Short mmCIF file of C-alpha atoms in Angstrom, two decimals:
data_model
loop_
_atom_site.label_atom_id
_atom_site.label_comp_id
_atom_site.label_asym_id
_atom_site.label_seq_id
_atom_site.Cartn_x
_atom_site.Cartn_y
_atom_site.Cartn_z
CA MET A 518 -27.64 6.22 -28.25
CA THR A 519 -25.06 3.75 -26.95
CA GLY A 520 -23.75 2.58 -23.59
CA ALA A 521 -21.20 0.18 -22.12
CA GLY A 522 -23.17 -2.86 -23.35
CA ILE A 523 -21.92 -2.44 -26.92
CA SER A 524 -18.30 -2.88 -25.75
CA THR A 525 -18.64 -6.00 -23.59
CA ALA A 526 -17.94 -8.24 -26.59
CA ALA A 527 -14.62 -6.39 -26.93
CA GLY A 528 -13.66 -7.49 -23.42
CA ILE A 529 -14.59 -4.27 -21.62
CA LYS A 530 -16.89 -4.76 -18.64
CA ASP A 531 -20.10 -2.81 -18.39
CA PHE A 532 -20.88 -1.01 -15.16
CA ARG A 533 -23.99 -2.48 -13.61
CA SER A 534 -24.40 -6.12 -14.67
CA PRO A 535 -24.80 -8.11 -11.41
CA GLY A 536 -21.75 -10.23 -10.64
CA THR A 537 -19.82 -9.27 -13.80
CA GLY A 538 -20.17 -5.48 -14.01
CA LEU A 539 -17.34 -3.07 -13.38
CA TYR A 540 -18.91 -1.72 -10.18
CA ASP A 541 -18.97 -5.23 -8.71
CA ASP A 542 -15.28 -5.59 -9.55
CA LEU A 543 -14.13 -2.42 -7.77
CA GLY A 544 -13.88 -4.00 -4.31
CA LYS A 545 -10.09 -4.29 -4.74
CA TYR A 546 -9.87 -0.49 -4.69
CA ASN A 547 -11.44 -0.18 -1.19
CA LEU A 548 -13.94 2.45 -2.32
CA PRO A 549 -16.60 3.82 0.05
CA PHE A 550 -19.15 3.14 -2.75
CA PRO A 551 -18.60 1.89 -6.33
CA GLU A 552 -19.41 5.17 -8.08
CA ALA A 553 -16.71 6.92 -6.00
CA VAL A 554 -14.13 6.00 -8.64
CA PHE A 555 -15.82 8.60 -10.87
CA ASP A 556 -16.69 11.05 -8.10
CA LEU A 557 -14.83 14.36 -8.42
CA ALA A 558 -14.64 15.11 -4.68
CA PHE A 559 -13.31 11.62 -3.93
CA PHE A 560 -10.84 11.84 -6.83
CA LYS A 561 -9.31 15.06 -5.48
CA GLU A 562 -8.58 13.37 -2.16
CA THR A 563 -7.80 9.84 -3.40
CA PRO A 564 -6.84 9.81 -7.11
CA GLY A 565 -5.11 6.42 -7.12
CA PRO A 566 -8.16 4.17 -7.76
CA PHE A 567 -9.21 6.11 -10.85
CA TYR A 568 -5.75 5.97 -12.42
CA ARG A 569 -5.49 2.23 -11.78
CA LEU A 570 -8.88 1.74 -13.43
CA ALA A 571 -7.93 4.11 -16.26
CA LYS A 572 -4.93 1.88 -17.02
CA GLU A 573 -7.35 -1.00 -17.64
CA LEU A 574 -9.79 1.07 -19.72
CA PHE A 575 -7.32 3.14 -21.74
CA PRO A 576 -8.03 3.03 -25.50
CA GLY A 577 -5.71 0.88 -27.56
CA LYS A 578 -6.11 -2.38 -25.67
CA TYR A 579 -9.45 -3.30 -27.29
CA ARG A 580 -10.94 -3.46 -30.77
CA PRO A 581 -14.43 -2.39 -31.91
CA THR A 582 -17.22 -4.94 -31.92
CA LEU A 583 -19.68 -5.73 -34.71
CA THR A 584 -22.13 -3.27 -33.14
CA HIS A 585 -19.60 -0.44 -33.39
CA TYR A 586 -19.40 -0.95 -37.16
CA LEU A 587 -23.16 -0.41 -37.45
CA LEU A 588 -22.49 3.30 -36.86
CA PRO A 589 -20.15 3.95 -39.83
CA LEU A 590 -22.40 1.70 -41.94
CA LEU A 591 -25.39 3.96 -41.23
CA ALA A 592 -23.17 7.00 -41.89
CA LYS A 593 -22.04 5.50 -45.21
CA LYS A 594 -25.66 5.12 -46.26
CA GLY A 595 -26.45 8.71 -45.27
CA LEU A 596 -28.89 7.61 -42.55
CA LEU A 597 -27.02 8.61 -39.40
CA LEU A 598 -27.83 12.06 -38.04
CA ARG A 599 -25.68 11.63 -34.90
CA SER A 600 -24.34 9.01 -32.49
CA TYR A 601 -24.49 9.85 -28.76
CA THR A 602 -22.41 7.63 -26.49
CA GLN A 603 -21.79 7.34 -22.78
CA ASN A 604 -18.63 5.32 -23.45
CA ILE A 605 -15.12 6.62 -22.91
CA ASP A 606 -13.30 3.88 -24.86
CA SER A 607 -13.22 5.71 -28.24
CA LEU A 608 -14.09 2.49 -30.10
CA GLU A 609 -16.59 4.33 -32.29
CA LYS A 610 -13.76 6.38 -33.81
CA MET A 611 -11.57 3.30 -34.17
CA ALA A 612 -14.39 1.68 -36.18
CA GLY A 613 -14.24 4.60 -38.60
CA LEU A 614 -17.12 6.84 -37.47
CA PRO A 615 -16.38 10.47 -38.45
CA GLU A 616 -15.90 12.68 -35.40
CA ASP A 617 -18.48 15.22 -36.54
CA LEU A 618 -21.14 12.50 -36.26
CA LEU A 619 -20.10 11.53 -32.72
CA VAL A 620 -21.03 13.14 -29.40
CA GLU A 621 -19.12 11.74 -26.42
CA ALA A 622 -21.50 12.71 -23.63
CA HIS A 623 -19.15 11.64 -20.84
CA GLY A 624 -15.93 12.76 -22.48
CA SER A 625 -13.00 10.56 -23.45
CA PHE A 626 -9.30 9.82 -22.96
CA SER A 627 -8.35 11.73 -26.10
CA THR A 628 -7.75 14.97 -24.18
CA ALA A 629 -6.65 15.79 -20.63
CA LYS A 630 -6.26 18.89 -18.51
CA CYS A 631 -5.36 20.03 -14.99
CA ILE A 632 -8.30 20.14 -12.59
CA GLN A 633 -6.83 23.26 -10.92
CA CYS A 634 -5.53 25.59 -13.63
CA ALA A 635 -7.39 23.93 -16.57
CA ILE A 636 -4.25 23.87 -18.73
CA VAL A 637 -4.52 21.19 -21.42
CA SER A 638 -1.78 18.54 -21.24
CA ASP A 639 -0.32 16.37 -23.97
CA SER A 640 -2.47 13.24 -24.18
CA GLU A 641 0.49 10.98 -25.02
CA TRP A 642 2.38 12.25 -21.95
CA VAL A 643 -0.68 11.52 -19.79
CA LYS A 644 -1.05 8.06 -21.34
CA GLU A 645 2.60 7.21 -20.62
CA HIS A 646 2.17 8.16 -16.96
CA ILE A 647 -1.04 6.16 -16.56
CA MET A 648 0.32 3.08 -18.34
CA ASP A 649 3.46 3.25 -16.16
CA SER A 650 1.19 3.32 -13.06
CA ASN A 651 2.16 6.92 -12.28
CA ILE A 652 -0.13 9.83 -11.44
CA PRO A 653 0.28 12.75 -13.89
CA TYR A 654 0.69 16.12 -12.19
CA CYS A 655 0.47 19.50 -13.92
CA LYS A 656 3.86 20.90 -14.95
CA ARG A 657 2.59 24.42 -14.30
CA CYS A 658 0.81 24.30 -10.93
CA GLY A 659 1.29 20.75 -9.63
CA GLY A 660 -2.43 19.91 -9.76
CA LEU A 661 -3.85 16.56 -10.84
CA VAL A 662 -4.08 16.06 -14.61
CA LYS A 663 -7.24 14.14 -15.48
CA PRO A 664 -8.42 12.83 -18.84
CA GLU A 665 -11.47 14.83 -19.87
CA ILE A 666 -13.89 12.16 -18.72
CA THR A 667 -17.06 13.51 -17.14
CA PHE A 668 -17.21 12.68 -13.43
CA PHE A 669 -20.16 12.86 -11.12
CA GLY A 670 -20.26 16.48 -10.04
CA GLU A 671 -18.99 17.83 -13.38
CA ASP A 672 -20.90 19.44 -16.23
CA LEU A 673 -21.25 17.49 -19.45
CA PRO A 674 -19.31 18.78 -22.48
CA SER A 675 -20.82 21.83 -24.14
CA ARG A 676 -21.01 19.91 -27.44
CA PHE A 677 -23.47 17.51 -25.80
CA ARG A 678 -25.82 20.32 -24.75
CA ASP A 679 -25.54 22.23 -28.00
CA MET A 680 -26.11 19.31 -30.37
CA ALA A 681 -28.89 17.65 -28.36
CA GLN A 682 -31.13 20.71 -28.59
CA THR A 683 -31.67 20.20 -32.31
CA ASP A 684 -30.69 16.60 -33.08
CA PHE A 685 -33.52 14.97 -31.14
CA VAL A 686 -36.11 17.27 -32.59
CA ASP A 687 -34.97 16.25 -36.09
CA CYS A 688 -34.70 12.54 -35.24
CA ASP A 689 -37.12 10.21 -37.07
CA LEU A 690 -35.82 6.91 -35.65
CA LEU A 691 -34.08 6.42 -32.29
CA ILE A 692 -32.00 3.27 -31.66
CA VAL A 693 -30.77 2.70 -28.10
CA LEU A 694 -28.09 0.04 -27.60
CA GLY A 695 -26.41 -1.44 -24.54
CA THR A 696 -27.43 0.96 -21.79
CA SER A 697 -29.50 0.68 -18.62
CA LEU A 698 -30.49 4.37 -18.93
CA LYS A 699 -29.72 5.07 -15.27
CA VAL A 700 -27.50 8.15 -15.60
CA GLU A 701 -28.91 11.64 -16.02
CA PRO A 702 -29.16 13.68 -18.14
CA PHE A 703 -28.16 11.18 -20.84
CA ASN A 704 -31.12 8.90 -20.08
CA LYS A 705 -33.63 11.70 -20.61
CA LEU A 706 -32.62 12.11 -24.23
CA ILE A 707 -35.10 9.37 -25.17
CA THR A 708 -37.90 11.69 -24.08
CA GLN A 709 -36.77 14.52 -26.40
CA VAL A 710 -37.93 12.95 -29.67
CA SER A 711 -41.40 13.57 -31.07
CA THR A 712 -44.28 11.41 -29.87
CA ARG A 713 -44.47 9.77 -33.30
CA CYS A 714 -40.76 8.85 -33.54
CA PRO A 715 -40.19 5.06 -33.40
CA ARG A 716 -37.79 3.94 -30.64
CA LEU A 717 -35.89 0.64 -30.57
CA LEU A 718 -34.04 -0.75 -27.53
CA ILE A 719 -31.41 -3.49 -28.01
CA ASN A 720 -30.20 -4.52 -24.56
CA ARG A 721 -29.95 -7.48 -22.19
CA GLU A 722 -32.86 -6.13 -20.14
CA LYS A 723 -35.61 -3.59 -20.47
CA ALA A 724 -34.72 -0.04 -19.43
CA GLY A 725 -36.05 3.51 -19.41
CA GLN A 726 -39.64 2.58 -18.56
CA GLU A 727 -39.75 4.60 -15.33
CA LEU A 728 -39.03 7.90 -17.09
CA HIS A 729 -41.78 10.36 -17.92
CA SER A 730 -42.38 9.85 -21.64
CA GLY A 731 -39.95 6.92 -21.40
CA PHE A 732 -40.23 3.53 -23.07
CA ASP A 733 -43.62 1.84 -22.90
CA PHE A 734 -43.21 -1.71 -24.14
CA ASP A 735 -46.37 -2.95 -22.42
CA ASP A 736 -48.71 -0.09 -23.39
CA ARG A 737 -48.90 0.92 -19.76
CA TRP A 738 -48.86 4.65 -20.50
CA LYS A 739 -51.45 4.36 -23.27
CA TYR A 740 -49.56 6.49 -25.74
CA THR A 741 -51.58 7.63 -28.74
CA VAL A 742 -49.09 5.84 -30.98
CA GLN A 743 -47.43 2.61 -29.90
CA ARG A 744 -43.94 3.29 -31.21
CA ASP A 745 -41.56 1.36 -28.86
CA ALA A 746 -39.90 -1.98 -29.67
CA TRP A 747 -37.24 -4.03 -27.91
CA PHE A 748 -34.81 -6.88 -28.43
CA LEU A 749 -33.46 -8.56 -25.30
CA GLY A 750 -30.01 -10.11 -25.70
CA ASP A 751 -26.45 -9.27 -26.58
CA CYS A 752 -26.03 -6.20 -28.73
CA ASP A 753 -24.11 -8.00 -31.51
CA VAL A 754 -26.91 -10.56 -31.84
CA GLY A 755 -29.60 -7.88 -31.97
CA VAL A 756 -27.63 -5.80 -34.51
CA LYS A 757 -27.17 -8.85 -36.75
CA LYS A 758 -30.93 -9.39 -36.78
CA LEU A 759 -31.59 -5.71 -37.52
CA VAL A 760 -29.18 -5.52 -40.49
CA SER A 761 -30.45 -8.85 -41.77
CA LEU A 762 -33.97 -7.39 -41.98
CA CYS A 763 -32.46 -4.41 -43.82
CA GLY A 764 -30.43 -6.61 -46.20
CA TRP A 765 -27.07 -5.27 -44.98
CA GLU A 766 -25.73 -8.32 -43.16
CA GLU A 767 -22.90 -9.11 -45.61
CA GLU A 768 -21.88 -5.47 -45.88
CA LEU A 769 -21.65 -5.07 -42.11
CA GLN A 770 -19.69 -8.32 -41.75
CA SER A 771 -17.26 -7.17 -44.44
CA MET A 772 -16.71 -3.83 -42.69
CA TYR A 773 -16.11 -5.62 -39.40
CA GLU A 774 -13.58 -8.08 -40.83
CA THR A 775 -11.71 -5.44 -42.83
CA GLY A 776 -11.55 -3.07 -39.88
CA THR A 777 -10.40 -5.79 -37.50
CA ALA A 778 -7.63 -6.89 -39.89
CA ARG A 779 -6.49 -3.28 -40.31
CA LEU A 780 -6.32 -2.72 -36.55
CA ARG A 781 -4.55 -6.03 -35.98
CA ALA A 782 -1.91 -5.10 -38.55
CA ALA A 783 -1.46 -1.69 -36.91
CA GLU A 784 -1.05 -3.35 -33.52
CA GLU A 785 1.58 -5.75 -34.86
CA LYS A 786 3.44 -2.86 -36.50
CA GLU A 787 3.36 -0.90 -33.25
CA GLU A 788 4.65 -3.91 -31.33
CA MET A 789 7.52 -4.33 -33.80
CA GLU A 790 8.39 -0.64 -33.58
CA ALA A 791 8.28 -0.79 -29.78
CA LEU A 792 10.58 -3.83 -29.84
CA ALA A 793 12.95 -2.06 -32.23
CA ARG A 794 13.03 1.01 -29.97
CA LYS A 795 13.78 -1.21 -26.98
CA ASN A 796 16.60 -2.96 -28.85
CA ARG A 797 18.06 0.40 -29.93
CA VAL A 798 18.08 1.57 -26.33
CA LEU A 799 19.82 -1.64 -25.23
CA ASP A 800 22.40 -1.28 -28.04
CA GLU A 801 23.05 2.35 -27.08
CA ASP A 802 23.54 1.31 -23.45
CA ASP A 803 26.02 -1.38 -24.53
CA ILE A 804 27.95 1.11 -26.69
CA SER A 805 27.98 3.60 -23.83
CA ASP A 806 29.34 0.94 -21.46
CA ASP A 807 32.04 -0.03 -23.98
CA GLU A 808 33.06 3.60 -24.47
CA GLY A 809 33.23 4.01 -20.71
CA ASP A 810 35.50 0.95 -20.41
CA ASP A 811 37.75 2.26 -23.21
CA LYS A 812 37.97 5.67 -21.52
CA GLU A 813 38.96 4.10 -18.23
CA GLU A 814 41.65 2.07 -20.01
CA ASP A 815 42.97 5.20 -21.77
CA ASP A 816 43.05 7.09 -18.50
CA THR A 817 45.05 4.25 -16.97
CA LEU A 818 47.58 4.27 -19.83
CA GLU A 819 47.94 8.06 -19.76
CA SER A 820 48.48 8.20 -16.00
CA PRO A 821 51.67 6.25 -15.09
CA ILE A 822 51.67 4.73 -11.67
CA GLN A 823 54.01 6.51 -9.27
CA ASP A 824 55.63 5.05 -6.23
CA GLU A 825 53.86 6.80 -3.41
CA SER A 826 56.90 6.26 -1.18
CA SER A 827 59.21 8.32 -3.47
CA PRO A 828 58.54 12.05 -3.72
CA SER A 829 58.46 13.70 -7.13
CA LEU A 830 60.97 16.34 -8.25
CA ASP A 831 58.40 19.07 -7.67
CA GLU A 832 57.84 17.86 -4.15
CA ILE A 833 61.60 17.81 -3.42
CA THR A 834 62.02 21.33 -4.81
CA GLY A 835 59.12 22.51 -2.69
CA MET A 836 60.62 20.95 0.40
CA PHE A 837 63.94 22.73 0.15
CA GLY A 838 62.44 25.96 -1.07
CA GLN A 839 60.50 26.56 2.12
CA SER A 840 62.59 27.51 5.11
CA LYS A 841 59.65 27.01 7.39
CA TRP A 842 59.61 23.32 6.51
CA MET A 843 63.37 23.10 7.13
CA SER A 844 63.10 24.73 10.52
CA GLN A 845 60.46 22.23 11.52
CA GLY A 846 62.59 19.32 10.32
CA VAL A 847 65.83 20.44 11.97
CA ASP A 848 64.77 19.39 15.43
CA ASP A 849 64.46 15.81 14.21
CA GLU A 850 67.90 15.99 12.58
CA GLN A 851 69.33 17.45 15.77
CA LYS A 852 68.04 14.52 17.81
CA SER A 853 69.48 11.98 15.39
CA LEU A 854 72.90 13.72 15.45
CA GLU A 855 72.91 13.78 19.22
CA GLU A 856 72.24 10.06 19.29
CA ALA A 857 74.82 9.24 16.60
CA VAL A 858 77.76 11.46 17.76
CA PRO A 859 79.28 11.29 21.27
CA ARG A 860 78.81 14.42 23.30
CA LEU A 861 81.91 16.57 23.17
CA GLU A 862 82.50 19.19 25.83
CA VAL A 863 84.82 22.20 25.68
CA LYS A 864 86.63 22.80 28.94
CA GLU A 865 86.92 26.42 29.93
CA PRO A 866 88.77 27.94 32.88
CA SER A 867 87.02 27.25 36.10
CA SER A 868 84.93 29.93 37.50
CA PRO A 869 82.58 29.92 40.38
CA SER A 870 79.62 30.03 38.14
CA SER A 871 80.75 27.76 35.29
CA THR A 872 82.78 24.99 36.91
CA ASN A 873 82.23 21.59 35.13
CA GLU A 874 79.63 23.10 32.82
CA ALA A 875 79.71 22.63 29.05
CA SER A 876 79.61 25.79 27.05
CA GLU A 877 77.09 26.12 24.20
CA VAL A 878 78.91 26.48 20.88
CA THR A 879 77.37 27.44 17.53
CA PRO A 880 79.10 25.51 14.70
CA LYS A 881 80.38 27.47 11.71
CA SER A 882 80.72 26.05 8.22
CA SER A 883 84.17 26.16 6.60
CA SER A 884 84.58 28.58 3.75
CA THR A 885 85.73 25.67 1.60
CA ASP A 886 82.58 23.62 2.21
CA PRO A 887 80.09 23.53 -0.67
CA THR A 888 77.09 25.73 0.02
CA PRO A 889 73.63 24.80 -1.35
CA GLU A 890 71.89 27.41 -3.46
CA GLU A 891 69.31 27.94 -0.73
CA GLU A 892 70.77 26.98 2.68
CA PRO A 893 68.79 27.19 5.90
CA SER A 894 69.89 29.81 8.40
CA THR A 895 72.56 28.56 10.80
CA SER A 896 70.73 30.29 13.60
CA ASP A 897 68.06 27.62 13.25
CA LEU A 898 70.56 24.78 13.68
CA LYS A 899 72.29 24.53 17.09
CA VAL A 900 73.98 21.35 18.26
CA LYS A 901 75.55 20.84 21.67
CA ALA A 902 78.79 19.50 20.19
CA THR A 903 81.93 20.75 18.43
CA GLY A 904 84.41 19.36 15.93
CA SER A 905 84.78 18.80 12.19
CA GLU A 906 83.03 15.41 12.40
CA VAL A 907 79.81 17.01 13.52
CA LEU A 908 80.03 19.67 10.80
CA SER A 909 80.51 16.92 8.22
CA LYS A 910 77.40 15.16 9.46
CA GLU A 911 75.47 18.42 9.26
CA SER A 912 76.56 18.96 5.66
CA GLU A 913 75.36 15.49 4.72
CA ALA A 914 72.04 16.06 6.40
CA MET A 915 71.41 19.32 4.49
CA ASP A 916 72.73 18.10 1.12
CA PRO A 917 69.71 17.38 -1.16
CA GLY A 918 71.72 14.70 -2.89
CA HIS A 919 71.71 12.43 0.18
#
């Protein structure tokens, strides 16, 4: 049975150590109480603190400790029935412990699902969101997607319940490492072994003594068989002493060094691949920018600049093909003609009603004058003047060539 204490040498804080534990370090999240970060009701209302903490705890940032390699060593020797852990860091698997020998009592980051519709989400997608400081929401219903870590208020995984019913009955030696045994029901597992099963605690302080059938290091409970032993100190130090007594010290050290080198090489390879991906993205962006510049240059070459002040042939054709436009423009031409040509008046015989009045004459084009293919109606063009000079001016005004 293992707890957070076996991972402190990897750089991961435990939960309850005074002054250095994770719960003492959660003040920056403004929690109503430290355990709220793993409280389901609080998470539903305020998910941010958990995701910020998850970014710090997410597997991949830390390597297994010497104590973690004790587990695959025992498995290799055929002595390990099962390893039960409260940890969510997955370091046991990174050390090479087969998954069928591991029970993650409080879940892990390896899987994630929506807390509303229970749809399982891709763990890599969830990891990307968390590492980018984003909250993952369900693509189906919009609910919060949470790694399958057991929160206060949630049931433990069914594998924990199923395996514990038989494993502790069959156990003939129980080793407890790095846990204060404060969290139920995990802590009560130590009471499920037979009364003759030896129990060893390796931890910085004594734990589990207040439980019924719990540890009795001082013979306070007067058990028929005194079967409890303890080592107070760091887990790695206690494990070294244990394997030394068994004659496995060199073998454990070799497993630790080989595993660490393998993980370091994998990390360096991943860093190189990440750098290569980043460089490829930058190169693609540069190529895209260059192609965009070339396209703009081509567009400029293919589109000759036109003088906005000179109308195109299509525009001129449209102008003279629409009589409505001509009728609107005639008034302006009429005004310019009136200003340019002196007013000429035709004298008619005096009459009582028309004495000294100029008559209104409609000019007529000569049959010899050139006629445009589409000429505006003469009824639209009336000038209060007569004479060939005026008609000549009118012809010039209507001639598209001028």
